[in-house]
Each structure stands twice: as C-alpha cells, then as structure tokens.
Amino acid sequence: LISISAPLLQRASFRISIRQNDLLPKIDLPSLSEAGGVQIVFNENLKKISLPRLTTINGGFSVDSNPKLTKLCASKLVNGGSVCIGNDLNQPFLDADLSELVTGSLLNFG
C-alpha cells in the first residue's frame, strides 16, 4: 500500500491492523471515533498517523517498529485500553499527542 485514507469510517468493532507496508508514508482516519483495537507496526517509511477524532479503543492501541514515524495525533483519545508506544530504538523522534488519555494503561517498552 502507498496510502491509507478512510474519511467516512467512524466505528470499527474489530481491530484495525496496519502492518508491514514498506511504501506507506501516512495513515489518515479523520472520522474514526471508536475501534476494537488499533495496531500499527513494522511500516518502514511511515511518517505520520492522524486519528484526530478517535476517543475510544476497546482493546489495545499499539504503535511500534515504525522507524521513520515522527507524528502521532490521537489528541481526543480518552479510553485507550492498553496503549503501547515503541521505544527510542525503533521510533527515535516520535511526537505523540495523547493529551486527553484518561483511562487505560500506557506502556513504553525497551
């Protein structure tokens, strides 16, 4: 894949998994407000993730092993379940906005 944009997707009862897409530079899900889980891992050239309306994740939220990722916007995420953001070895310059996160456990492994 070279792009992912789903402007009309508001809810996903399942886990959204975006893995091993070496040509993918950004993920834009502007209307997504709730998901069963989100897993974004092993995307070699991913630079930006935009989830501006995401408020609830019923499972886990994992962003890991995306070495060129510099921006993660999930500023309205309130209930994140288990939130795992990769360590400085595989995402060294990540600016992650999770400023509204209230419920869930935040993990940073490494």
Tab-separated table of N, CA and C in Angstrom:
chain	number	residue	atom	x	y	z
A	1	LEU	N	0.839	-1.192	0.000
A	1	LEU	CA	0.000	0.000	0.000
A	1	LEU	C	0.874	1.241	0.000
A	2	ILE	N	0.420	2.264	-0.713
A	2	ILE	CA	1.146	3.529	-0.684
A	2	ILE	C	0.345	4.641	-0.001
A	3	SER	N	-0.937	4.370	0.335
A	3	SER	CA	-1.709	5.327	1.124
A	3	SER	C	-2.906	4.636	1.759
A	4	ILE	N	-3.281	5.156	2.922
A	4	ILE	CA	-4.493	4.694	3.594
A	4	ILE	C	-5.246	5.930	4.045
A	5	SER	N	-6.452	6.075	3.533
A	5	SER	CA	-7.328	7.154	3.942
A	5	SER	C	-8.751	6.617	3.914
A	6	ALA	N	-9.443	6.753	5.015
A	6	ALA	CA	-10.832	6.301	5.101
A	6	ALA	C	-11.644	7.418	5.758
A	7	PRO	N	-11.965	8.459	4.997
A	7	PRO	CA	-12.604	9.630	5.578
A	7	PRO	C	-14.003	9.397	6.145
A	8	LEU	N	-14.678	8.327	5.741
A	8	LEU	CA	-16.038	8.081	6.220
A	8	LEU	C	-16.112	7.040	7.338
A	9	LEU	N	-15.020	6.347	7.613
A	9	LEU	CA	-15.017	5.317	8.655
A	9	LEU	C	-15.111	5.963	10.032
A	10	GLN	N	-16.223	5.663	10.750
A	10	GLN	CA	-16.439	6.241	12.078
A	10	GLN	C	-16.230	5.242	13.204
A	11	ARG	N	-16.636	3.990	12.983
A	11	ARG	CA	-16.505	2.963	14.017
A	11	ARG	C	-16.045	1.659	13.385
A	12	ALA	N	-15.204	0.961	14.125
A	12	ALA	CA	-14.763	-0.368	13.701
A	12	ALA	C	-14.859	-1.272	14.920
A	13	SER	N	-15.748	-2.244	14.882
A	13	SER	CA	-15.915	-3.142	16.022
A	13	SER	C	-14.753	-4.123	16.132
A	14	PHE	N	-13.960	-4.223	15.104
A	14	PHE	CA	-12.828	-5.128	15.030
A	14	PHE	C	-11.525	-4.347	15.266
A	15	ARG	N	-10.425	-5.066	15.307
A	15	ARG	CA	-9.114	-4.426	15.433
A	15	ARG	C	-8.648	-3.990	14.046
A	16	ILE	N	-8.213	-2.770	13.936
A	16	ILE	CA	-7.601	-2.263	12.713
A	16	ILE	C	-6.113	-2.564	12.810
A	17	SER	N	-5.604	-3.321	11.874
A	17	SER	CA	-4.198	-3.709	11.892
A	17	SER	C	-3.540	-3.287	10.578
A	18	ILE	N	-2.535	-2.442	10.682
A	18	ILE	CA	-1.783	-1.961	9.529
A	18	ILE	C	-0.333	-2.337	9.782
A	19	ARG	N	0.146	-3.344	9.040
A	19	ARG	CA	1.462	-3.926	9.304
A	19	ARG	C	2.242	-4.142	8.012
A	20	GLN	N	3.526	-3.961	8.118
A	20	GLN	CA	4.484	-4.333	7.078
A	20	GLN	C	4.142	-3.766	5.702
A	21	ASN	N	3.898	-2.474	5.651
A	21	ASN	CA	3.673	-1.773	4.391
A	21	ASN	C	4.846	-0.820	4.187
A	22	ASP	N	5.866	-1.265	3.493
A	22	ASP	CA	7.106	-0.509	3.388
A	22	ASP	C	7.012	0.773	2.577
A	23	LEU	N	5.975	0.947	1.788
A	23	LEU	CA	5.838	2.151	0.971
A	23	LEU	C	4.875	3.174	1.566
A	24	LEU	N	4.245	2.858	2.665
A	24	LEU	CA	3.195	3.695	3.251
A	24	LEU	C	3.781	4.877	4.035
A	25	PRO	N	3.560	6.140	3.598
A	25	PRO	CA	4.104	7.284	4.323
A	25	PRO	C	3.184	7.862	5.408
A	26	LYS	N	1.848	7.677	5.256
A	26	LYS	CA	0.946	8.241	6.263
A	26	LYS	C	-0.353	7.455	6.333
A	27	ILE	N	-0.980	7.562	7.498
A	27	ILE	CA	-2.284	6.956	7.737
A	27	ILE	C	-3.203	8.077	8.191
A	28	ASP	N	-4.342	8.212	7.531
A	28	ASP	CA	-5.284	9.278	7.841
A	28	ASP	C	-6.683	8.682	7.988
A	29	LEU	N	-7.176	8.644	9.212
A	29	LEU	CA	-8.527	8.160	9.501
A	29	LEU	C	-9.245	9.285	10.243
A	30	PRO	N	-9.655	10.341	9.530
A	30	PRO	CA	-10.137	11.568	10.161
A	30	PRO	C	-11.466	11.469	10.903
A	31	SER	N	-12.297	10.486	10.601
A	31	SER	CA	-13.612	10.376	11.236
A	31	SER	C	-13.709	9.245	12.245
A	32	LEU	N	-12.692	8.406	12.332
A	32	LEU	CA	-12.736	7.254	13.237
A	32	LEU	C	-12.813	7.717	14.686
A	33	SER	N	-13.878	7.296	15.382
A	33	SER	CA	-14.042	7.678	16.785
A	33	SER	C	-13.912	6.495	17.740
A	34	GLU	N	-14.156	5.275	17.269
A	34	GLU	CA	-14.099	4.105	18.139
A	34	GLU	C	-13.618	2.889	17.361
A	35	ALA	N	-12.778	2.086	18.013
A	35	ALA	CA	-12.279	0.870	17.372
A	35	ALA	C	-12.111	-0.227	18.410
A	36	GLY	N	-12.223	-1.464	17.955
A	36	GLY	CA	-11.993	-2.612	18.822
A	36	GLY	C	-10.532	-2.715	19.224
A	37	GLY	N	-9.656	-2.160	18.439
A	37	GLY	CA	-8.230	-2.127	18.698
A	37	GLY	C	-7.536	-1.489	17.514
A	38	VAL	N	-6.328	-0.994	17.729
A	38	VAL	CA	-5.540	-0.409	16.650
A	38	VAL	C	-4.110	-0.918	16.800
A	39	GLN	N	-3.594	-1.497	15.724
A	39	GLN	CA	-2.222	-1.985	15.711
A	39	GLN	C	-1.547	-1.449	14.452
A	40	ILE	N	-0.523	-0.620	14.638
A	40	ILE	CA	0.223	-0.041	13.523
A	40	ILE	C	1.692	-0.357	13.780
A	41	VAL	N	2.210	-1.362	13.076
A	41	VAL	CA	3.554	-1.867	13.360
A	41	VAL	C	4.303	-2.244	12.086
A	42	PHE	N	5.623	-2.123	12.141
A	42	PHE	CA	6.524	-2.587	11.082
A	42	PHE	C	6.248	-1.947	9.718
A	43	ASN	N	6.005	-0.644	9.721
A	43	ASN	CA	5.811	0.100	8.474
A	43	ASN	C	7.044	0.980	8.285
A	44	GLU	N	7.946	0.537	7.458
A	44	GLU	CA	9.298	1.081	7.333
A	44	GLU	C	9.360	2.578	7.041
A	45	ASN	N	8.457	3.094	6.211
A	45	ASN	CA	8.521	4.501	5.803
A	45	ASN	C	7.363	5.343	6.315
A	46	LEU	N	6.639	4.847	7.276
A	46	LEU	CA	5.522	5.600	7.853
A	46	LEU	C	6.049	6.794	8.645
A	47	LYS	N	5.527	7.987	8.327
A	47	LYS	CA	5.982	9.217	8.982
A	47	LYS	C	4.908	9.866	9.840
A	48	LYS	N	3.630	9.661	9.489
A	48	LYS	CA	2.563	10.374	10.197
A	48	LYS	C	1.327	9.489	10.345
A	49	ILE	N	0.743	9.528	11.553
A	49	ILE	CA	-0.528	8.859	11.834
A	49	ILE	C	-1.483	9.925	12.346
A	50	SER	N	-2.618	10.063	11.684
A	50	SER	CA	-3.611	11.058	12.081
A	50	SER	C	-4.933	10.369	12.417
A	51	LEU	N	-5.294	10.432	13.694
A	51	LEU	CA	-6.550	9.866	14.207
A	51	LEU	C	-7.220	10.947	15.067
A	52	PRO	N	-7.574	12.093	14.482
A	52	PRO	CA	-7.981	13.266	15.256
A	52	PRO	C	-9.284	13.150	16.032
A	53	ARG	N	-10.170	12.226	15.659
A	53	ARG	CA	-11.460	12.087	16.363
A	53	ARG	C	-11.552	10.813	17.189
A	54	LEU	N	-10.510	10.032	17.219
A	54	LEU	CA	-10.526	8.775	17.958
A	54	LEU	C	-10.636	9.055	19.458
A	55	THR	N	-11.691	8.522	20.083
A	55	THR	CA	-11.904	8.720	21.520
A	55	THR	C	-11.804	7.426	22.317
A	56	THR	N	-12.161	6.288	21.704
A	56	THR	CA	-12.259	5.036	22.450
A	56	THR	C	-11.659	3.872	21.675
A	57	ILE	N	-10.802	3.131	22.373
A	57	ILE	CA	-10.299	1.865	21.853
A	57	ILE	C	-10.657	0.808	22.879
A	58	ASN	N	-11.419	-0.184	22.457
A	58	ASN	CA	-11.912	-1.201	23.383
A	58	ASN	C	-10.893	-2.303	23.669
A	59	GLY	N	-9.875	-2.398	22.856
A	59	GLY	CA	-8.813	-3.382	23.062
A	59	GLY	C	-7.504	-2.667	23.298
A	60	GLY	N	-6.520	-2.978	22.492
A	60	GLY	CA	-5.213	-2.356	22.637
A	60	GLY	C	-4.913	-1.370	21.527
A	61	PHE	N	-4.008	-0.440	21.832
A	61	PHE	CA	-3.531	0.555	20.876
A	61	PHE	C	-2.021	0.423	20.828
A	62	SER	N	-1.507	-0.125	19.744
A	62	SER	CA	-0.082	-0.401	19.639
A	62	SER	C	0.505	0.290	18.415
A	63	VAL	N	1.521	1.121	18.656
A	63	VAL	CA	2.258	1.788	17.587
A	63	VAL	C	3.722	1.491	17.853
A	64	ASP	N	4.321	0.657	16.999
A	64	ASP	CA	5.663	0.176	17.286
A	64	ASP	C	6.399	-0.201	16.011
A	65	SER	N	7.713	-0.071	16.043
A	65	SER	CA	8.582	-0.519	14.949
A	65	SER	C	8.257	0.161	13.626
A	66	ASN	N	8.029	1.462	13.720
A	66	ASN	CA	7.847	2.326	12.559
A	66	ASN	C	8.989	3.347	12.627
A	67	PRO	N	10.186	3.011	12.145
A	67	PRO	CA	11.388	3.777	12.442
A	67	PRO	C	11.407	5.224	11.955
A	68	LYS	N	10.595	5.577	10.963
A	68	LYS	CA	10.583	6.960	10.463
A	68	LYS	C	9.392	7.753	10.967
A	69	LEU	N	8.593	7.157	11.847
A	69	LEU	CA	7.413	7.837	12.376
A	69	LEU	C	7.830	9.025	13.241
A	70	THR	N	7.315	10.213	12.893
A	70	THR	CA	7.632	11.415	13.658
A	70	THR	C	6.406	12.046	14.306
A	71	LYS	N	5.198	11.717	13.832
A	71	LYS	CA	3.993	12.378	14.351
A	71	LYS	C	2.862	11.376	14.538
A	72	LEU	N	2.328	11.344	15.745
A	72	LEU	CA	1.147	10.543	16.060
A	72	LEU	C	0.135	11.473	16.695
A	73	CYS	N	-0.978	11.684	16.011
A	73	CYS	CA	-2.022	12.548	16.532
A	73	CYS	C	-3.242	11.705	16.876
A	74	ALA	N	-3.495	11.563	18.174
A	74	ALA	CA	-4.701	10.923	18.700
A	74	ALA	C	-5.111	11.752	19.910
A	75	SER	N	-5.245	13.052	19.690
A	75	SER	CA	-5.405	14.019	20.774
A	75	SER	C	-6.733	13.930	21.518
A	76	LYS	N	-7.722	13.245	20.965
A	76	LYS	CA	-9.012	13.111	21.650
A	76	LYS	C	-9.221	11.741	22.271
A	77	LEU	N	-8.191	10.900	22.221
A	77	LEU	CA	-8.298	9.564	22.794
A	77	LEU	C	-8.426	9.662	24.307
A	78	VAL	N	-9.576	9.218	24.832
A	78	VAL	CA	-9.859	9.268	26.264
A	78	VAL	C	-9.696	7.888	26.880
A	79	ASN	N	-10.263	6.867	26.235
A	79	ASN	CA	-10.177	5.493	26.724
A	79	ASN	C	-9.344	4.700	25.736
A	80	GLY	N	-8.118	4.359	26.150
A	80	GLY	CA	-7.209	3.715	25.230
A	80	GLY	C	-6.978	2.244	25.454
A	81	GLY	N	-7.609	1.659	26.476
A	81	GLY	CA	-7.303	0.267	26.772
A	81	GLY	C	-5.836	0.154	27.140
A	82	SER	N	-5.127	-0.734	26.513
A	82	SER	CA	-3.692	-0.882	26.724
A	82	SER	C	-2.966	-0.142	25.601
A	83	VAL	N	-2.284	0.945	25.932
A	83	VAL	CA	-1.611	1.776	24.945
A	83	VAL	C	-0.116	1.477	24.976
A	84	CYS	N	0.431	1.040	23.854
A	84	CYS	CA	1.857	0.717	23.763
A	84	CYS	C	2.491	1.543	22.653
A	85	ILE	N	3.422	2.395	23.043
A	85	ILE	CA	4.159	3.219	22.091
A	85	ILE	C	5.599	2.727	22.101
A	86	GLY	N	6.177	2.486	20.941
A	86	GLY	CA	7.521	1.920	20.833
A	86	GLY	C	8.597	2.745	21.502
A	87	ASN	N	9.718	2.118	21.755
A	87	ASN	CA	10.809	2.779	22.459
A	87	ASN	C	11.684	3.599	21.517
A	88	ASP	N	12.712	4.229	22.082
A	88	ASP	CA	13.552	5.122	21.288
A	88	ASP	C	14.452	4.380	20.299
A	89	LEU	N	14.555	3.083	20.389
A	89	LEU	CA	15.367	2.341	19.436
A	89	LEU	C	14.689	2.181	18.083
A	90	ASN	N	13.339	2.130	18.081
A	90	ASN	CA	12.669	1.922	16.802
A	90	ASN	C	11.762	3.071	16.392
A	91	GLN	N	11.625	4.070	17.204
A	91	GLN	CA	10.877	5.291	16.868
A	91	GLN	C	11.551	6.452	17.595
A	92	PRO	N	12.744	6.852	17.169
A	92	PRO	CA	13.564	7.760	17.969
A	92	PRO	C	13.075	9.194	18.074
A	93	PHE	N	12.268	9.685	17.142
A	93	PHE	CA	11.875	11.089	17.154
A	93	PHE	C	10.359	11.268	17.112
A	94	LEU	N	9.637	10.484	17.886
A	94	LEU	CA	8.177	10.488	17.822
A	94	LEU	C	7.568	11.583	18.688
A	95	ASP	N	6.750	12.426	18.064
A	95	ASP	CA	5.939	13.424	18.750
A	95	ASP	C	4.532	12.842	18.833
A	96	ALA	N	4.159	12.333	20.004
A	96	ALA	CA	2.859	11.667	20.172
A	96	ALA	C	1.951	12.524	21.032
A	97	ASP	N	0.806	12.912	20.486
A	97	ASP	CA	-0.181	13.687	21.231
A	97	ASP	C	-1.287	12.757	21.708
A	98	LEU	N	-1.214	12.388	22.981
A	98	LEU	CA	-2.244	11.599	23.660
A	98	LEU	C	-2.722	12.405	24.864
A	99	SER	N	-2.898	13.692	24.674
A	99	SER	CA	-3.130	14.630	25.773
A	99	SER	C	-4.437	14.429	26.528
A	100	GLU	N	-5.414	13.754	25.962
A	100	GLU	CA	-6.696	13.544	26.642
A	100	GLU	C	-6.836	12.159	27.248
A	101	LEU	N	-5.809	11.332	27.148
A	101	LEU	CA	-5.890	9.955	27.634
A	101	LEU	C	-6.163	9.930	29.135
A	102	VAL	N	-7.293	9.322	29.523
A	102	VAL	CA	-7.707	9.251	30.923
A	102	VAL	C	-7.716	7.814	31.408
A	103	THR	N	-8.296	6.920	30.629
A	103	THR	CA	-8.464	5.523	31.026
A	103	THR	C	-7.594	4.621	30.171
A	104	GLY	N	-6.896	3.732	30.831
A	104	GLY	CA	-6.054	2.785	30.118
A	104	GLY	C	-4.686	2.704	30.764
A	105	SER	N	-3.866	1.819	30.254
A	105	SER	CA	-2.506	1.695	30.767
A	105	SER	C	-1.544	2.059	29.654
A	106	LEU	N	-0.589	2.915	29.959
A	106	LEU	CA	0.383	3.380	28.977
A	106	LEU	C	1.668	2.604	29.172
A	107	LEU	N	2.106	1.932	28.110
A	107	LEU	CA	3.329	1.136	28.147
A	107	LEU	C	4.348	1.717	27.181
A	108	ASN	N	5.589	1.726	27.593
A	108	ASN	CA	6.692	2.081	26.705
A	108	ASN	C	7.768	1.066	26.983
A	109	PHE	N	7.944	0.150	26.051
A	109	PHE	CA	8.891	-0.924	26.320
A	109	PHE	C	10.252	-0.606	25.722
A	110	GLY	N	11.266	-1.297	26.217
A	110	GLY	CA	12.559	-1.095	25.615
A	110	GLY	C	13.706	-1.423	26.492
